[in-house]
Short mmCIF file of C-alpha atoms in Angstrom, two decimals:
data_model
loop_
_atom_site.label_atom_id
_atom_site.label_comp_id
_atom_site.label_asym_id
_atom_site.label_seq_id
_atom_site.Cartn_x
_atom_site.Cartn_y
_atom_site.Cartn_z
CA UNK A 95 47.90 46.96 7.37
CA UNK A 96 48.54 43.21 8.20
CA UNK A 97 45.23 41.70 9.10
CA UNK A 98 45.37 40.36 12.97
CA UNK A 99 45.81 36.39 13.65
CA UNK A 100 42.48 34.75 14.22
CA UNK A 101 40.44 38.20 13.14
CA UNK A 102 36.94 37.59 11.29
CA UNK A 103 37.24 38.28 7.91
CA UNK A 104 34.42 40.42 6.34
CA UNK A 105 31.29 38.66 6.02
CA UNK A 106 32.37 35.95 7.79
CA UNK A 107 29.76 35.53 11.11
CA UNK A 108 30.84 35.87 14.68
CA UNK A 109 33.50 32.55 15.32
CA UNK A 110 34.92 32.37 18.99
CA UNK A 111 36.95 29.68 20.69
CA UNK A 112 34.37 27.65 23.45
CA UNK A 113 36.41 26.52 26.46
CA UNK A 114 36.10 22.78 25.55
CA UNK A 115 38.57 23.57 22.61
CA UNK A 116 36.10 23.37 20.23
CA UNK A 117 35.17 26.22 17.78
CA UNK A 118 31.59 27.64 17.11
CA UNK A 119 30.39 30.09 15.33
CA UNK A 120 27.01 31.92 14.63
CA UNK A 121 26.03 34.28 11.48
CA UNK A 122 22.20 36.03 11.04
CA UNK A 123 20.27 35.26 8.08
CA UNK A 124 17.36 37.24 7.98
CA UNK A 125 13.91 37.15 9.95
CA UNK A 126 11.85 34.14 10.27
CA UNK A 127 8.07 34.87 9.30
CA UNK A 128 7.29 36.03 13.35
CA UNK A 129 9.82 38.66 13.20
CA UNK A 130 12.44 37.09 15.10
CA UNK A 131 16.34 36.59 13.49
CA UNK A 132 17.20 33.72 12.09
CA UNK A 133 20.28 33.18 14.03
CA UNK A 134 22.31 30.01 13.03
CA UNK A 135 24.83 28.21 15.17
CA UNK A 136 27.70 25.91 14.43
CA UNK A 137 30.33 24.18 15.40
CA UNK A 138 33.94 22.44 14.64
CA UNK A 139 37.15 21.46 15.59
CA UNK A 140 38.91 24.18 14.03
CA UNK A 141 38.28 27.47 13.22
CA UNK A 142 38.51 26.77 9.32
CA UNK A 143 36.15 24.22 9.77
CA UNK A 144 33.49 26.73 11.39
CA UNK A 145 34.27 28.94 8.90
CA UNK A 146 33.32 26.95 5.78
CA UNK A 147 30.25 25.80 7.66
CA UNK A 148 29.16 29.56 8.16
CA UNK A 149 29.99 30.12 4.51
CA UNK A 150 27.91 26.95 2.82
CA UNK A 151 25.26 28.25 5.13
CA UNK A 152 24.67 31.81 3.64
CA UNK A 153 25.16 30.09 0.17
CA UNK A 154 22.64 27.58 0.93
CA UNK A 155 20.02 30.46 2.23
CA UNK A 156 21.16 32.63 -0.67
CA UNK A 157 19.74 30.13 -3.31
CA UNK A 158 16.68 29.30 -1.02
CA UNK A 159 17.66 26.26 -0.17
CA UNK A 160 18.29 26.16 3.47
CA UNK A 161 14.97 25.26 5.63
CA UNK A 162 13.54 26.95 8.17
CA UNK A 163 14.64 26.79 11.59
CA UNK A 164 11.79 24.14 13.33
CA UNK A 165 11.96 22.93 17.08
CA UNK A 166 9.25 20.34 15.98
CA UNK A 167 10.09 17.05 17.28
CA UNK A 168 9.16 14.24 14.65
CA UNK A 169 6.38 12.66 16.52
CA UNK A 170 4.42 16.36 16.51
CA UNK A 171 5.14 16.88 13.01
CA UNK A 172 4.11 13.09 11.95
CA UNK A 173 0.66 13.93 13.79
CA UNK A 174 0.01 17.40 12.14
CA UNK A 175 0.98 15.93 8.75
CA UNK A 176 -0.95 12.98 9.36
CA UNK A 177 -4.26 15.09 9.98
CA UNK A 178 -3.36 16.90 6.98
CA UNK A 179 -2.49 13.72 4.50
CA UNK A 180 -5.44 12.45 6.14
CA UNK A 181 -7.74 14.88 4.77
CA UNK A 182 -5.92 15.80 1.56
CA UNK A 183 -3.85 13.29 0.66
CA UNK A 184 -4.26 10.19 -1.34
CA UNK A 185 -5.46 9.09 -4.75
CA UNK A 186 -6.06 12.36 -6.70
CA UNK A 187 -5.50 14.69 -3.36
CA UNK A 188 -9.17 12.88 -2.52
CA UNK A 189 -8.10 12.24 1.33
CA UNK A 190 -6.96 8.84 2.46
CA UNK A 191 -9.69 5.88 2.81
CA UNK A 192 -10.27 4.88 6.37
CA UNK A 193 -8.08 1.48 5.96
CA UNK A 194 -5.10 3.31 5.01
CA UNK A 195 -5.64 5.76 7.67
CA UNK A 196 -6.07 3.41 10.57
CA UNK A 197 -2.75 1.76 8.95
CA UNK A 198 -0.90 4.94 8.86
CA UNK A 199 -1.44 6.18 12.30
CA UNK A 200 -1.16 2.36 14.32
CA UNK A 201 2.35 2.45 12.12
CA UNK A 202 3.27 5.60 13.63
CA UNK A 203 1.94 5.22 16.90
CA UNK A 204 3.33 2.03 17.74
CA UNK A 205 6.40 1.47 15.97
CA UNK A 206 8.08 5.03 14.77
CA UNK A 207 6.49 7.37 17.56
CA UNK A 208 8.13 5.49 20.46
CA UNK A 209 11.68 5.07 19.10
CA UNK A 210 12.20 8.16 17.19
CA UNK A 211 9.37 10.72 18.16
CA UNK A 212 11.21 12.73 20.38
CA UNK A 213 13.88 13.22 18.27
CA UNK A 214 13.85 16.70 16.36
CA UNK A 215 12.81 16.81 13.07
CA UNK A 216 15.71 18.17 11.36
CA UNK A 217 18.07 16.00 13.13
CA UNK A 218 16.43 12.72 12.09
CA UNK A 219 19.08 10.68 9.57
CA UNK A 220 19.56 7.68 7.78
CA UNK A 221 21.08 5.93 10.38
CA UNK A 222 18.38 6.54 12.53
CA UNK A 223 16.03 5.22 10.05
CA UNK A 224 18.06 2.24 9.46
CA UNK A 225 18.25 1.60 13.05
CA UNK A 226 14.34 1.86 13.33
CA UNK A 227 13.82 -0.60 11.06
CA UNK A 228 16.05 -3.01 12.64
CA UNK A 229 14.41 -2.82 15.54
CA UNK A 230 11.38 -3.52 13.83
CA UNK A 231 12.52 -6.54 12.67
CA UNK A 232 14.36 -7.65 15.57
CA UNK A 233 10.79 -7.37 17.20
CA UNK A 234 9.73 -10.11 14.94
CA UNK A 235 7.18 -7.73 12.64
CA UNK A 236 8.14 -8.41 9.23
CA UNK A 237 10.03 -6.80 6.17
CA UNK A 238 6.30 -5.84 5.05
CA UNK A 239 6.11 -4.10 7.88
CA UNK A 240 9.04 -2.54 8.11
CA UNK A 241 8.44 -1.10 4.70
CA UNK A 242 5.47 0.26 5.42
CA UNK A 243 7.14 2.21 8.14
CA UNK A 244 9.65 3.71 5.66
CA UNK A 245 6.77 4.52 2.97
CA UNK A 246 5.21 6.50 5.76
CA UNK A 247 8.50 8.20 6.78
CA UNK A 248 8.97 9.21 3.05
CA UNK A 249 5.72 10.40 2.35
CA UNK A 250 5.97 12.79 5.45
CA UNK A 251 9.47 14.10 4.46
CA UNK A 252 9.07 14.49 1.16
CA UNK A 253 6.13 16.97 2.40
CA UNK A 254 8.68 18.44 4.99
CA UNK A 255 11.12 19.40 1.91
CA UNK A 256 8.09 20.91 -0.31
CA UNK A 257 7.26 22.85 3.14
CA UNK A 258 10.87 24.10 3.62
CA UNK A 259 11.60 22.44 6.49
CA UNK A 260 14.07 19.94 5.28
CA UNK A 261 16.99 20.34 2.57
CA UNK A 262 16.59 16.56 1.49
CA UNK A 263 14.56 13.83 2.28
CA UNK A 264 16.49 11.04 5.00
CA UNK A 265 14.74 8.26 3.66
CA UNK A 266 16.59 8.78 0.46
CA UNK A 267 19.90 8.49 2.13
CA UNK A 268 19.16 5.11 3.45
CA UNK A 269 21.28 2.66 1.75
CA UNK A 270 18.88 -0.38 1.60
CA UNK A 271 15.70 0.81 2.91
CA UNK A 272 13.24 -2.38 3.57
CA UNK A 273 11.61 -4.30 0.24
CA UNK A 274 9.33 -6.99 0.76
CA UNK A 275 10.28 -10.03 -1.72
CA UNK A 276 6.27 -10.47 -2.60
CA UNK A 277 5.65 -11.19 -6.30
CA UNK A 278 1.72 -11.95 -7.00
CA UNK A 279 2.64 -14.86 -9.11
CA UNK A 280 4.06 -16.47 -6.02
CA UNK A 281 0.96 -16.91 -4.25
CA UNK A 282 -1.15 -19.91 -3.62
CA UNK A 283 -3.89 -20.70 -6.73
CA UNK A 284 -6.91 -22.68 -6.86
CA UNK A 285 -6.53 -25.23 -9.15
CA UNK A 286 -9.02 -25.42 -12.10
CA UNK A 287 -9.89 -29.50 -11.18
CA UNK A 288 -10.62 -28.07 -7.36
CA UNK A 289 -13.49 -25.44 -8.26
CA UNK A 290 -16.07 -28.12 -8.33
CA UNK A 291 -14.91 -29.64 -4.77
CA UNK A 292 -14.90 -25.82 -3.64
CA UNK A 293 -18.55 -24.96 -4.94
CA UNK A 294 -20.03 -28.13 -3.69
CA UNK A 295 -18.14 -27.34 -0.18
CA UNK A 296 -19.56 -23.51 -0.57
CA UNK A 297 -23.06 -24.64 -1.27
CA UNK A 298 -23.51 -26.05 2.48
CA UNK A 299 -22.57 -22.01 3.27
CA UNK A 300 -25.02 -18.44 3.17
CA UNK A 301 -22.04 -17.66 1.33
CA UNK A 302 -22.18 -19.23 -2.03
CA UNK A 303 -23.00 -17.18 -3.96
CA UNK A 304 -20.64 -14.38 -3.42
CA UNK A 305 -17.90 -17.15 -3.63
CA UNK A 306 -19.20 -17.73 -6.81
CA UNK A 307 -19.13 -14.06 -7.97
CA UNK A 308 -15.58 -13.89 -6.94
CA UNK A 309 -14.56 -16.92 -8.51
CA UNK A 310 -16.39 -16.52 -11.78
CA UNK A 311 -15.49 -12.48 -12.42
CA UNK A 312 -11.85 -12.04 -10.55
CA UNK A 313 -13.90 -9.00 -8.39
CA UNK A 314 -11.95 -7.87 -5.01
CA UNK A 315 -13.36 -8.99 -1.85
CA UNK A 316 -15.27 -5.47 -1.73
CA UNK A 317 -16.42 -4.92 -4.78
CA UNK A 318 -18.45 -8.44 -4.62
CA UNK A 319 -20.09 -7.40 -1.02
CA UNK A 320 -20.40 -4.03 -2.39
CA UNK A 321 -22.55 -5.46 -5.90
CA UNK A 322 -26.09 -3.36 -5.60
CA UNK A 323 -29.00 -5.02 -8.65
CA UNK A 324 -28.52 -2.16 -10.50
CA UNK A 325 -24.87 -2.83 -11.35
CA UNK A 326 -26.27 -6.00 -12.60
CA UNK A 327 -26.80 -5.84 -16.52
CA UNK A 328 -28.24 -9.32 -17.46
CA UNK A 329 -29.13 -7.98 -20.68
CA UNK A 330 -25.46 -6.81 -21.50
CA UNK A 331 -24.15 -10.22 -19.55
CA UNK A 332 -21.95 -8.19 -17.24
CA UNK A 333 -21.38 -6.64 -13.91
CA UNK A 334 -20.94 -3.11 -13.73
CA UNK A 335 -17.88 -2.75 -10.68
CA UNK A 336 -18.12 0.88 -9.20
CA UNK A 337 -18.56 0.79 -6.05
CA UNK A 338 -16.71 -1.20 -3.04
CA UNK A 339 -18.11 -1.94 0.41
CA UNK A 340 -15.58 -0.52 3.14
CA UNK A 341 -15.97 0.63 6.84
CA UNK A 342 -16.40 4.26 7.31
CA UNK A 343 -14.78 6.28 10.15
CA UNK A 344 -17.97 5.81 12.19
CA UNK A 345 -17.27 1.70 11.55
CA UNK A 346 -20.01 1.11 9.96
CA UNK A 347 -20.29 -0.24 6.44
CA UNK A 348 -20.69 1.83 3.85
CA UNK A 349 -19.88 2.19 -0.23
CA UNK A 350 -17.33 4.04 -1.26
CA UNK A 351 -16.05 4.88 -4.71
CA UNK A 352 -13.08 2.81 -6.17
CA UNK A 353 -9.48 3.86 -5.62
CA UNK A 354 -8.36 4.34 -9.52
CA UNK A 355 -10.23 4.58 -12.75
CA UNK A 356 -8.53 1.37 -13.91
CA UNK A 357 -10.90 0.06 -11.43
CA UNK A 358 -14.01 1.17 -12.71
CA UNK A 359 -14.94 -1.57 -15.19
CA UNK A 360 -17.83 -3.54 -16.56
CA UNK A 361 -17.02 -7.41 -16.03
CA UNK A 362 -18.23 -10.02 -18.32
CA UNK A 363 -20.56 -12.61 -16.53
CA UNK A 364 -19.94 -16.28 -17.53
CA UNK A 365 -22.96 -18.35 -17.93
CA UNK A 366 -23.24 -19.94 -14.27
CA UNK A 367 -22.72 -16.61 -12.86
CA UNK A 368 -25.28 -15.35 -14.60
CA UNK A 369 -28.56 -17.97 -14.47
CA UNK A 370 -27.03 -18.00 -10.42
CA UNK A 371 -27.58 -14.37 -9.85
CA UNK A 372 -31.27 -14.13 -11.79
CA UNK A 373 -32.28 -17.04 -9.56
CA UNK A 374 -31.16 -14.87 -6.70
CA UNK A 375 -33.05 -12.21 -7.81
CA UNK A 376 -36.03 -14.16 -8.29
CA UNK A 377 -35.88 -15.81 -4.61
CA UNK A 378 -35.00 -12.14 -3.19
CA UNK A 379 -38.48 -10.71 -4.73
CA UNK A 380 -36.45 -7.28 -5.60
CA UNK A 381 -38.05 -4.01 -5.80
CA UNK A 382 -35.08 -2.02 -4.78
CA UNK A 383 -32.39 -1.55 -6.92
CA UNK A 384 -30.07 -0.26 -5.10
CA UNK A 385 -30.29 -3.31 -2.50
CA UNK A 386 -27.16 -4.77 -2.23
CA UNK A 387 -27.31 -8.39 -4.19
CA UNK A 388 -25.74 -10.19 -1.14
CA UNK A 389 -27.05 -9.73 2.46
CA UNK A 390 -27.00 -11.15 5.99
CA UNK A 391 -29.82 -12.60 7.56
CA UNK A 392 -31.10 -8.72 8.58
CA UNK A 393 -31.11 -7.22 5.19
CA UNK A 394 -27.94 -5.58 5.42
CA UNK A 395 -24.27 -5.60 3.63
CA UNK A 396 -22.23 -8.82 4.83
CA UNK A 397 -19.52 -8.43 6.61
CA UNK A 398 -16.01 -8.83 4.97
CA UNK A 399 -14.87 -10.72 7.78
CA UNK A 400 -17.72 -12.99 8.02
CA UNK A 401 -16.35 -13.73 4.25
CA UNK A 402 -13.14 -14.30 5.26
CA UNK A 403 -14.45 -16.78 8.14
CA UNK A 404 -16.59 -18.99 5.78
CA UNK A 405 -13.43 -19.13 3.16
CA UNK A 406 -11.14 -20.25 5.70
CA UNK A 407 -13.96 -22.95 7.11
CA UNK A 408 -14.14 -24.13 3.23
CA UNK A 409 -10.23 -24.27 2.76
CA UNK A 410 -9.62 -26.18 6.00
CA UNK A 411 -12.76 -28.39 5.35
CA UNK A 412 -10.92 -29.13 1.66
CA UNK A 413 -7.33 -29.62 3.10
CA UNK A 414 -6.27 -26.88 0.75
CA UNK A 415 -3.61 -24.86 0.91
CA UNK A 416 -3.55 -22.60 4.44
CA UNK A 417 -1.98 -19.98 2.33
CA UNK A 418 -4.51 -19.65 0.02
CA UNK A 419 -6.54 -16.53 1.15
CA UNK A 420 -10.12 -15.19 -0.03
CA UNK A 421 -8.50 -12.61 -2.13
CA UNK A 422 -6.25 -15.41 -4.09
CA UNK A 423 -9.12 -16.51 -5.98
CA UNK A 424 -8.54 -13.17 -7.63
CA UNK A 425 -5.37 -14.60 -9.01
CA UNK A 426 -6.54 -18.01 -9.41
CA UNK A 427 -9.22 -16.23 -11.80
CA UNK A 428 -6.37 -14.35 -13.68
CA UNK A 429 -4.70 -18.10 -14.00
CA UNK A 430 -8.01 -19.75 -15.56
CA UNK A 431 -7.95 -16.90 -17.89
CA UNK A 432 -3.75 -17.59 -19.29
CA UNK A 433 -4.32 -20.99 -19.10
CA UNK A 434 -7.08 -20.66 -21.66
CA UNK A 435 -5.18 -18.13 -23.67
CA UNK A 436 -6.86 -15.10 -23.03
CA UNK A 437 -5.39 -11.62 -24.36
CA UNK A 438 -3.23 -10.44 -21.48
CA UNK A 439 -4.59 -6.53 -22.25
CA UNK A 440 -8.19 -8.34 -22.22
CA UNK A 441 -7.57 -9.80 -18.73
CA UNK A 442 -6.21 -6.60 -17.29
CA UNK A 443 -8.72 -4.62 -18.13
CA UNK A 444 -10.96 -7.10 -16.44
CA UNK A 445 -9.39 -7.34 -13.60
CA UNK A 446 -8.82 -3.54 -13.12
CA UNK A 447 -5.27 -3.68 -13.04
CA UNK A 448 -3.48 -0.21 -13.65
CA UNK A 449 -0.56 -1.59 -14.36
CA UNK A 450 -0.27 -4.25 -17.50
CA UNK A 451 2.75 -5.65 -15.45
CA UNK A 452 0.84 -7.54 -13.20
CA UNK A 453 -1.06 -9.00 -15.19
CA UNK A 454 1.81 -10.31 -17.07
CA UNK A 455 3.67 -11.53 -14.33
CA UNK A 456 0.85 -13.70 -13.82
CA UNK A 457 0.71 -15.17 -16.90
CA UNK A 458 4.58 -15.36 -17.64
CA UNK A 459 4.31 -17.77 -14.49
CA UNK A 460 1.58 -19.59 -15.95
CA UNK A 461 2.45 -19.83 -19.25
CA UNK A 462 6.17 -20.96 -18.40
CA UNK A 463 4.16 -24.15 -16.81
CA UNK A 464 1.95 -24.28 -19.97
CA UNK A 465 5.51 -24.19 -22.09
CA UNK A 466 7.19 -26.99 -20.11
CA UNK A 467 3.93 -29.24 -19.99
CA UNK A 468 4.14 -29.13 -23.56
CA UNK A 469 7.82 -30.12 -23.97
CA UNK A 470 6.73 -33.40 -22.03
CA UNK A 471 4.49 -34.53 -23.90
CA UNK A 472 7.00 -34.74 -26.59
CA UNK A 473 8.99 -37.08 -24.41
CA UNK A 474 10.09 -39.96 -25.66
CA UNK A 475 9.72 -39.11 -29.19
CA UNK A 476 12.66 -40.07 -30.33
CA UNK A 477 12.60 -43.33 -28.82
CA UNK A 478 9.47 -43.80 -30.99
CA UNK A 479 11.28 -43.16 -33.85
CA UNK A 480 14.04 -45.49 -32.90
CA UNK A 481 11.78 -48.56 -32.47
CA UNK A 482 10.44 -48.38 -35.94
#
């Protein structure tokens, strides 16, 4: 028997002409984990088209790869995974520091949540993406930032594709998702003629010595405030880094344990550093130690800000560089160390890098400089030879 025009073919779902003209059809999968059917809907311009929709979809949920039907917008899904990644998320599954945290959810709040939070979850798409981050920019806040926003946005769907609730991950689709341009060896350095002028300028400071530290080891900003006496092994001639100082969630400072192993290295102490820190020791009368080696005027850890503060008062004071932040002395210190041909490996290990490549980019910039200094002082060689 001839099978009727427009009849559903076995299998096929329920399809049915809307009054708009347009096509739609529905087809049940199974039960969702309360019980309920999982009743899928679609639509098209023709009835073939509905059909092959209808059919990739019970292909798609026949090899498991179809996700679960979610009403979640992606503003309450960002805050529930948040909270999770939060606690569980991280270096090693360890949870998120605080930093990161308060990073994460200001991102979210004030730049993705208002533009895209009440859209669905498993309607968000590249283009929406790409249009978020436009806006970003347009807004004046920076590639960096923008980036940040799509790190975020990938980290949270890649856990919404492990969870079922998304086939693929939108961030992927993006055609040029945002990439800052920053390249370490770009940055401001200290030059090695200015230390002097910047340890004189230090001196008139409470803040010295720590300047010192960081200048003289390459340490991080919080590993220096973070240095307790006992971490101090005069008779090895190096500082033992395993600890940073950071603020807690209760904002108050606290020491924390470093983010990778890479970090977790024992720095070798140059001379200066050394007699500086014993003579510290001496003046502080220390009984404790597990006192930290640099406090305010109460005892306590310093402030990273109140670091930052007395850097940019030296800088200015100087006429240095305005780009040249606290934390560039770290790369100044990697600089000192090419210049004076020190094992790359040798330097990265000291500095606690995980990956040798930064440490080489470092040194590829200073050693082109070292390369090209050295090809002028050949000049005029050949006139030498000329005149004799």
């Amino acid at each position: 028997m001839a099978k009727k025009k427009g009849a559903k073919a076995n299998g096929e779902g329920n399809i049915v002409k809307r009054k708009d003209g347009r096509w739609m059809g529905q087809v049940m999968l199974g039960y969702r984990p309360d019980g309920t059917r999982d009743r899928r809907t679609v639509y098209g311009k023709t009835r073939q088209e509905v059909a092959n929709k209808l059919a990739e979809l019970k292909v798609k949920a026949a090899r498991g790869e179809l996700p679960a039907p979610s009403k979640d917008t992606l503003g309450a899904y960002l805050r529930e995974w948040l909270e999770a990644h939060r606690r569980f998320g991280g270096s090693g599954g360890q949870g998120l520091r605080l930093n990161t945290y308060r990073a994460y959810e200001s991102t979210i709040r004030l730049h993705i949540a208002p533009m895209l939070g009440d859209r669905p979850l498993q309607k968000v798409t590249a283009t929406d993406l790409e249009r978020l981050y436009q806006a970003m920019l347009d807004k004046g806040l920076g590639m960096r930032m923008a980036e940040m926003a799509h790190n975020i946005l990938h980290l949270a769907f890649t856990a919404a594709v492990k969870k079922g609730l998304l086939a693929r991950n939108p961030c992927d689709q993006v055609p040029s998702p945002p990439r800052t341009r920053y390249r370490a060896e770009d940055r401001p350095r200290l030059a090695w003629e200015d230390v002097p002028r910047v340890l004189e300028e230090a001196r008139k400071t409470r803040y010295y010595l720590p300047i010192l530290v960081a200048m003289g080891t390459g340490l991080r900003r919080g590993e220096v405030l973070g240095l307790t006496w006992r971490r101090i092994d005069f008779e090895a001639g190096v500082i033992q880094v395993r600890e940073q100082l950071q603020y807690d969630a209760d904002n108050k400072l606290r020491l924390v344990p470093l983010k990778t192993r890479s970090s977790v290295r024992d720095v070798p102490m140059p001379a200066d550093v050394a007699a500086a820190l014993r003579r510290h020791r001496a003046a502080q009368k220390v009984v404790n130690l597990e006192g930290f080696v640099f406090t305010n005027r109460n005892g306590g850890p310093i402030r990273p800000k109140d670091l930052d503060y007395a850097w940019i008062h030296i800088r200015r004071s100087l006429g240095l560089d305005e780009r040249l932040h606290l934390h560039d002395l770290r790369g100044s210190y990697t600089t000192w160390l090419a210049e004076r041909g020190v094992n790359p490996k040798a330097a990265a290990k000291i500095l606690g890098h995980s990956d040798l490549k930064t440490t080489l980019a470092l040194y590829q910039s200073v050693t082109k400089g070292m390369m090209e200094e050295a090809a002028r002082a050949l000049d005029g060689f050949a006139r030498t030879a000329e005149e004799k």
